[in-house]
Tab-separated table of C-alpha atoms and ligand atoms in Angstrom:
chain	number	residue	atom	x	y	z
A	1	MET	CA	155.777	120.797	32.439
A	2	SER	CA	155.558	123.200	35.106
A	3	SER	CA	157.791	123.013	38.321
A	4	LYS	CA	156.229	121.921	41.779
A	5	ALA	CA	153.961	125.150	42.742
A	6	ASP	CA	154.277	126.980	45.819
A	7	THR	CA	151.076	128.928	45.114
A	8	ARG	CA	147.796	127.406	43.711
A	9	LEU	CA	148.113	127.381	39.697
A	10	GLU	CA	145.386	129.230	37.795
A	11	ALA	CA	142.976	126.719	35.884
A	12	ARG	CA	144.608	127.936	32.508
A	13	GLU	CA	148.231	126.881	33.812
A	14	TYR	CA	147.063	123.204	33.614
A	15	LYS	CA	146.745	123.356	29.859
A	16	SER	CA	149.249	122.275	27.410
A	17	GLY	CA	149.017	125.016	24.834
A	18	VAL	CA	147.982	122.275	22.158
A	19	LYS	CA	144.727	123.604	20.609
A	20	PRO	CA	141.910	120.739	20.967
A	21	VAL	CA	140.739	119.761	17.408
A	22	TRP	CA	137.156	118.980	18.707
A	23	CYS	CA	134.586	120.526	16.491
A	24	PRO	CA	132.841	123.991	17.692
A	25	GLY	CA	130.598	123.625	20.019
A	26	CYS	CA	131.692	120.367	21.358
A	27	GLY	CA	131.031	119.442	24.943
A	28	ASP	CA	134.276	118.358	25.697
A	29	TYR	CA	135.563	121.884	25.660
A	30	SER	CA	133.549	122.832	28.671
A	31	VAL	CA	134.970	119.457	30.522
A	32	LEU	CA	138.351	120.238	29.716
A	33	GLY	CA	137.690	124.002	31.304
A	34	ALA	CA	136.185	121.732	34.176
A	35	LEU	CA	138.967	119.529	34.910
A	36	THR	CA	141.315	122.583	34.714
A	37	LYS	CA	139.343	124.287	37.307
A	38	ALA	CA	138.945	121.384	39.721
A	39	LEU	CA	142.838	120.727	39.497
A	40	SER	CA	143.481	124.503	40.492
A	41	GLY	CA	140.795	124.059	43.158
A	42	LEU	CA	142.494	121.071	44.306
A	43	GLY	CA	145.690	122.823	44.462
A	44	LEU	CA	147.447	119.731	42.901
A	45	ALA	CA	151.079	120.131	41.122
A	46	PRO	CA	150.866	119.147	37.465
A	47	GLU	CA	153.340	116.557	37.987
A	48	ASP	CA	151.425	114.709	40.941
A	49	ILE	CA	148.510	114.268	38.260
A	50	ALA	CA	148.344	111.655	35.656
A	51	LEU	CA	145.559	111.802	33.161
A	52	VAL	CA	144.898	108.307	31.241
A	53	SER	CA	142.690	107.947	28.568
A	54	GLY	CA	141.562	105.367	25.449
A	55	ILE	CA	140.751	106.292	22.266
A	56	GLY	CA	137.897	108.841	20.883
A	57	CYS	CA	137.425	112.227	20.637
A	58	SER	CA	137.157	112.735	24.462
A	59	SER	CA	139.875	110.571	24.964
A	60	ARG	CA	142.226	113.237	23.275
A	61	MET	CA	142.093	115.219	26.952
A	62	PRO	CA	145.379	114.263	28.011
A	63	THR	CA	147.188	115.980	25.093
A	64	TYR	CA	145.521	119.237	26.344
A	65	LEU	CA	146.730	119.151	29.899
A	66	ASP	CA	150.033	119.933	31.121
A	67	THR	CA	150.283	116.853	33.548
A	68	TYR	CA	151.498	113.346	33.023
A	69	GLY	CA	149.283	112.018	30.237
A	70	PHE	CA	148.894	108.297	28.411
A	71	HIS	CA	146.763	108.443	25.311
A	72	GLY	CA	146.115	104.710	25.406
A	73	VAL	CA	144.542	101.810	23.230
A	74	HIS	CA	140.678	101.748	22.607
A	75	GLY	CA	139.003	100.536	25.899
A	76	ARG	CA	142.022	100.278	28.052
A	77	ALA	CA	142.310	103.420	29.776
A	78	LEU	CA	141.140	101.970	33.334
A	79	ALA	CA	143.539	98.924	32.863
A	80	LEU	CA	146.182	100.869	32.536
A	81	ALA	CA	145.158	103.530	35.116
A	82	THR	CA	144.535	100.913	37.904
A	83	GLY	CA	148.389	99.727	36.938
A	84	LEU	CA	149.663	103.152	37.153
A	85	LYS	CA	147.666	103.880	40.862
A	86	VAL	CA	148.650	100.548	42.177
A	87	ALA	CA	152.524	101.204	41.142
A	88	ARG	CA	152.580	104.982	42.143
A	89	PRO	CA	149.588	105.647	44.866
A	90	ASP	CA	151.248	108.925	45.363
A	91	LEU	CA	150.080	110.379	41.941
A	92	THR	CA	146.304	111.714	41.583
A	93	VAL	CA	145.037	109.390	38.472
A	94	ILE	CA	142.289	110.416	36.454
A	95	ALA	CA	140.932	108.171	33.658
A	96	VAL	CA	138.917	109.886	30.909
A	97	GLY	CA	137.260	108.752	27.882
A	98	GLY	CA	133.910	108.222	25.912
A	99	ASP	CA	130.792	105.965	26.415
A	100	GLY	CA	131.969	103.875	23.727
A	101	ASP	CA	135.403	103.569	24.824
A	102	GLY	CA	134.392	102.777	28.629
A	103	PHE	CA	131.309	100.632	28.110
A	104	SER	CA	131.650	99.124	24.909
A	105	ILE	CA	135.003	97.580	24.130
A	106	GLY	CA	136.132	98.900	27.718
A	107	GLY	CA	133.036	97.333	29.409
A	108	ASN	CA	134.573	94.398	31.120
A	109	HIS	CA	137.377	96.879	32.670
A	110	PHE	CA	134.622	99.318	33.917
A	111	LEU	CA	132.757	96.283	35.846
A	112	HIS	CA	136.085	94.988	37.228
A	113	THR	CA	137.416	98.745	38.034
A	114	CYS	CA	134.298	99.252	40.070
A	115	ARG	CA	134.782	96.275	41.824
A	116	ARG	CA	138.327	96.529	42.683
A	117	ASN	CA	137.745	100.105	43.652
A	118	PRO	CA	141.240	101.655	43.140
A	119	ASP	CA	141.441	105.141	44.636
A	120	MET	CA	141.123	107.213	41.372
A	121	THR	CA	138.607	109.049	39.287
A	122	TYR	CA	136.661	108.306	35.907
A	123	ILE	CA	135.109	110.921	33.920
A	124	VAL	CA	133.209	109.677	30.910
A	125	MET	CA	132.200	112.232	28.631
A	126	ASP	CA	128.823	110.599	27.434
A	127	ASN	CA	127.374	111.708	24.281
A	128	GLN	CA	125.622	108.470	23.458
A	129	VAL	CA	127.379	108.051	20.332
A	130	TYR	CA	130.712	107.279	18.643
A	131	GLY	CA	131.892	110.737	17.474
A	132	MET	CA	135.401	109.915	16.398
A	133	THR	CA	134.175	107.112	13.824
A	134	LYS	CA	131.488	109.542	12.756
A	135	GLY	CA	128.203	108.440	14.422
A	136	GLN	CA	127.717	104.821	15.168
A	137	ALA	CA	125.399	104.269	18.146
A	138	SER	CA	127.005	103.377	21.524
A	139	PRO	CA	125.875	101.464	24.533
A	140	THR	CA	124.081	104.377	26.094
A	141	THR	CA	122.169	105.307	22.838
A	142	GLU	CA	118.357	105.501	22.902
A	143	PRO	CA	116.811	102.343	21.127
A	144	ASN	CA	114.943	104.636	18.742
A	145	TRP	CA	117.886	107.008	17.518
A	146	GLU	CA	117.181	106.445	13.883
A	147	ARG	CA	120.216	108.502	12.661
A	148	GLY	CA	123.160	105.702	13.462
A	149	LYS	CA	125.216	105.155	10.490
A	150	LEU	CA	124.811	101.263	11.207
A	151	THR	CA	121.492	101.116	12.702
A	152	PRO	CA	119.237	103.247	10.505
A	153	ASN	CA	116.174	101.674	11.983
A	154	GLY	CA	117.652	102.448	15.974
A	155	PRO	CA	119.743	100.165	17.851
A	156	GLY	CA	116.365	98.726	19.286
A	157	ILE	CA	117.890	97.487	22.428
A	158	ASN	CA	117.997	99.149	25.968
A	159	PRO	CA	120.468	101.360	26.785
A	160	PHE	CA	123.519	100.529	29.196
A	161	GLN	CA	122.980	102.248	32.362
A	162	PRO	CA	126.569	103.176	33.618
A	163	LEU	CA	125.671	104.533	37.044
A	164	VAL	CA	123.331	101.665	37.769
A	165	ILE	CA	125.961	99.317	36.709
A	166	ALA	CA	128.751	101.207	38.419
A	167	LEU	CA	126.755	100.941	41.789
A	168	ALA	CA	125.897	97.337	41.428
A	169	SER	CA	129.733	96.529	40.630
A	170	GLY	CA	131.000	98.734	43.634
A	171	ALA	CA	132.121	101.900	42.789
A	172	ASN	CA	132.560	104.086	45.613
A	173	PHE	CA	131.112	107.621	44.396
A	174	ILE	CA	128.933	108.067	41.434
A	175	ALA	CA	127.791	111.668	40.089
A	176	ARG	CA	126.320	112.873	36.910
A	177	CYS	CA	127.214	116.372	35.480
A	178	SER	CA	126.620	118.258	32.199
A	179	SER	CA	128.936	119.906	30.432
A	180	SER	CA	126.600	123.010	30.099
A	181	ASP	CA	127.440	123.539	33.868
A	182	GLN	CA	131.273	124.009	34.002
A	183	ASN	CA	131.303	125.265	37.485
A	184	GLY	CA	129.115	122.574	38.855
A	185	THR	CA	131.174	119.953	36.908
A	186	ALA	CA	134.448	121.141	38.325
A	187	ARG	CA	132.939	121.263	41.738
A	188	THR	CA	131.883	117.553	41.458
A	189	ILE	CA	135.157	116.435	39.904
A	190	MET	CA	137.135	117.997	43.191
A	191	GLU	CA	134.782	115.778	44.947
A	192	ALA	CA	135.187	112.973	43.288
A	193	VAL	CA	139.266	113.179	43.372
A	194	ARG	CA	138.796	113.729	47.326
A	195	HIS	CA	136.691	110.677	47.730
A	196	PRO	CA	138.636	107.711	48.859
A	197	GLY	CA	138.164	104.594	45.985
A	198	PHE	CA	136.854	104.489	42.629
A	199	SER	CA	134.731	107.647	41.550
A	200	MET	CA	132.484	107.577	38.598
A	201	VAL	CA	131.738	110.755	37.148
A	202	GLN	CA	129.287	110.672	34.103
A	203	VAL	CA	129.026	114.047	32.140
A	204	LEU	CA	126.539	114.641	29.660
A	205	SER	CA	128.656	116.457	26.842
A	206	PRO	CA	126.845	116.865	23.561
A	207	CYS	CA	128.350	115.783	20.057
A	208	VAL	CA	127.364	118.614	18.378
A	209	THR	CA	127.893	117.081	14.797
A	210	PHE	CA	126.499	113.574	15.180
A	211	ARG	CA	123.872	114.364	17.671
A	212	PRO	CA	123.075	118.096	17.383
A	213	GLU	CA	119.877	117.352	19.285
A	214	GLN	CA	121.741	116.865	22.346
A	215	ARG	CA	122.079	120.810	22.567
A	216	GLU	CA	118.642	120.758	24.092
A	217	TRP	CA	120.159	118.771	27.083
A	218	LYS	CA	120.907	122.083	28.540
A	219	SER	CA	117.554	123.033	29.432
A	220	MET	CA	116.252	119.226	30.277
A	221	VAL	CA	119.178	118.480	32.990
A	222	GLN	CA	118.665	119.785	36.475
A	223	PRO	CA	120.069	119.269	39.794
A	224	ALA	CA	119.085	116.062	41.592
A	225	PRO	CA	116.339	117.176	44.430
A	226	VAL	CA	117.870	114.575	46.991
A	227	GLU	CA	121.202	114.828	48.888
A	228	PRO	CA	123.799	112.398	48.209
A	229	THR	CA	123.037	108.873	49.858
A	230	SER	CA	125.728	106.480	51.220
A	231	ASP	CA	122.801	103.728	51.246
A	232	PRO	CA	123.308	101.500	48.256
A	233	ALA	CA	119.713	100.464	48.089
A	234	ARG	CA	118.595	103.882	48.178
A	235	ALA	CA	120.977	105.099	45.448
A	236	ALA	CA	119.566	102.018	43.256
A	237	ARG	CA	116.341	103.291	43.496
A	238	ARG	CA	117.248	106.623	42.568
A	239	LEU	CA	119.284	105.623	39.745
A	240	LEU	CA	116.767	103.452	38.535
A	241	THR	CA	114.196	105.945	38.161
A	242	ASP	CA	115.730	109.285	37.327
A	243	GLU	CA	115.630	109.135	33.379
A	244	GLY	CA	119.377	110.036	33.312
A	245	LEU	CA	118.964	113.938	33.470
A	246	PHE	CA	119.560	114.513	37.307
A	247	THR	CA	122.929	116.137	38.275
A	248	GLY	CA	124.974	116.030	41.078
A	249	ILE	CA	126.694	113.656	43.897
A	250	LEU	CA	124.380	110.764	43.558
A	251	TYR	CA	126.176	108.399	45.696
A	252	ARG	CA	128.981	108.114	48.354
A	253	GLY	CA	130.275	104.786	49.533
A	254	GLU	CA	132.458	103.749	52.446
A	255	ARG	CA	134.662	101.142	51.124
A	256	ALA	CA	138.173	100.944	51.672
A	257	PRO	CA	139.989	101.571	48.276
A	258	TYR	CA	142.441	98.735	46.594
A	259	GLN	CA	146.037	99.136	47.320
A	260	PRO	CA	147.995	95.994	47.297
A	261	PRO	CA	151.658	96.514	48.928
A	262	LEU	CA	153.921	97.787	46.839
A	263	LYS	CA	156.910	95.418	45.654
A	264	ARG	CA	160.507	97.059	45.928
A	265	GLY	CA	161.551	98.605	42.780
A	266	ILE	CA	163.805	97.193	39.921
A	267	ASP	CA	167.210	98.953	39.495
A	268	GLU	CA	169.026	96.558	37.336
A	269	ILE	CA	168.195	94.699	34.047
A	270	THR	CA	169.722	91.440	35.372
A	271	GLU	CA	167.152	91.815	38.617
A	272	LEU	CA	164.448	91.967	35.903
A	273	GLU	CA	165.466	88.977	34.075
A	274	GLU	CA	165.786	87.176	37.157
A	275	GLU	CA	161.943	88.045	37.936
A	276	PHE	CA	160.935	86.087	34.924
A	277	ARG	CA	163.277	83.196	35.252
A	278	ILE	CA	161.152	79.907	34.913
B	301	TPP	C1	140.548	98.038	18.793
B	301	TPP	C2	139.740	99.367	18.270
B	301	TPP	N1	138.654	99.211	17.646
B	301	TPP	C3	137.995	100.157	17.321
B	301	TPP	C4	138.576	101.510	17.061
B	301	TPP	C5	138.055	102.534	16.356
B	301	TPP	N2	137.400	103.502	17.240
B	301	TPP	C6	138.017	104.564	17.745
B	301	TPP	S1	137.466	105.611	18.720
B	301	TPP	C7	136.177	104.579	18.547
B	301	TPP	C8	134.607	104.948	19.338
B	301	TPP	C9	134.624	106.509	20.256
B	301	TPP	O1	133.489	106.727	20.861
B	301	TPP	P1	133.449	107.077	22.306
B	301	TPP	O2	134.546	106.450	23.120
B	301	TPP	O3	132.159	107.367	22.639
B	301	TPP	O4	134.200	108.817	22.061
B	301	TPP	P2	133.811	110.008	21.350
B	301	TPP	O5	134.755	109.950	20.332
B	301	TPP	O6	132.163	110.136	21.153
B	301	TPP	O7	134.298	110.848	22.304
B	301	TPP	C10	136.124	103.743	17.910
B	301	TPP	C11	135.070	102.343	17.634
B	301	TPP	C12	139.773	101.576	17.671
B	301	TPP	N3	140.625	102.916	17.660
B	301	TPP	N4	140.231	100.729	18.306
B	302	SF4	S1	132.412	114.497	16.351
B	302	SF4	FE1	131.393	114.887	18.267
B	302	SF4	S2	132.239	114.227	19.836
B	302	SF4	FE2	133.937	114.487	18.298
B	302	SF4	S3	134.692	116.536	18.506
B	302	SF4	FE3	132.922	116.726	17.180
B	302	SF4	S4	131.043	117.319	18.296
B	302	SF4	FE4	133.060	116.398	19.736
């Protein structure tokens, strides 16, 4: 790990040197690039950053950065990240993962992390499929997608709308990006990290192997035609009607972040045992 920087590190200096195993063309490469550009832009020292993930192709991200990292268990990134932020408020905590990890098995944690509003950022690489387990429908898959391994006739149910749910549950910053715009994604991640409270960043990041048609997203996304709002009712109207293809910062809330008072540290094992005495 690099030592605390006097000068700003270049984006590439946040990379660990471990070669990603993602498929050629996977959108997650661009998100990795955007994240390192954002960390460089923010001027953060690698040892002041912790990346926390669950399981999935996208959840491999912490391995590829030279920051602290925790590649956790499926669906539990936010619980872990919240605990870390509460215990170490000095760290910049960024949770990362996929739509399956975050909205299926991790869905309950997602709701309650938005509600709790810890000061951290959540980047979800949404490819509307379970990539790592070879192409099952996820919560954000369209009802008529007929190439799912377990749903050959399509899932047949309405997709989960992560940003609408995030808003309704209390997230304090909501944005959508496209991996096809790496610099735009980097700028948005910087804003998300700077904004107090829980920042939710959905990145449309194609799974070129199981959803090759998502390559078309590049020509379908467009910047949202309106400025970010801090009015939840206005944000709700926008999010419910934008068909999921507008990018940019969509909501900036004003809630105070969750940060309970820190308990003193425990130095001796006997003190720890005392804490657990019934
Ligand atoms: C408890 C548990 N259940 C199921 C799995 C299998 N599993 C691994 S990754 C994954 C889904 C990954 O999809 P997503 O989060 O969308 O990430 P992607 O691979 O598309 O980036 C599943 C179901 C697991 N590892 N652990
Ligand atoms: S399976 Fe899909 S999400 Fe996973 S690395 Fe390949 S393209 Fe990316």
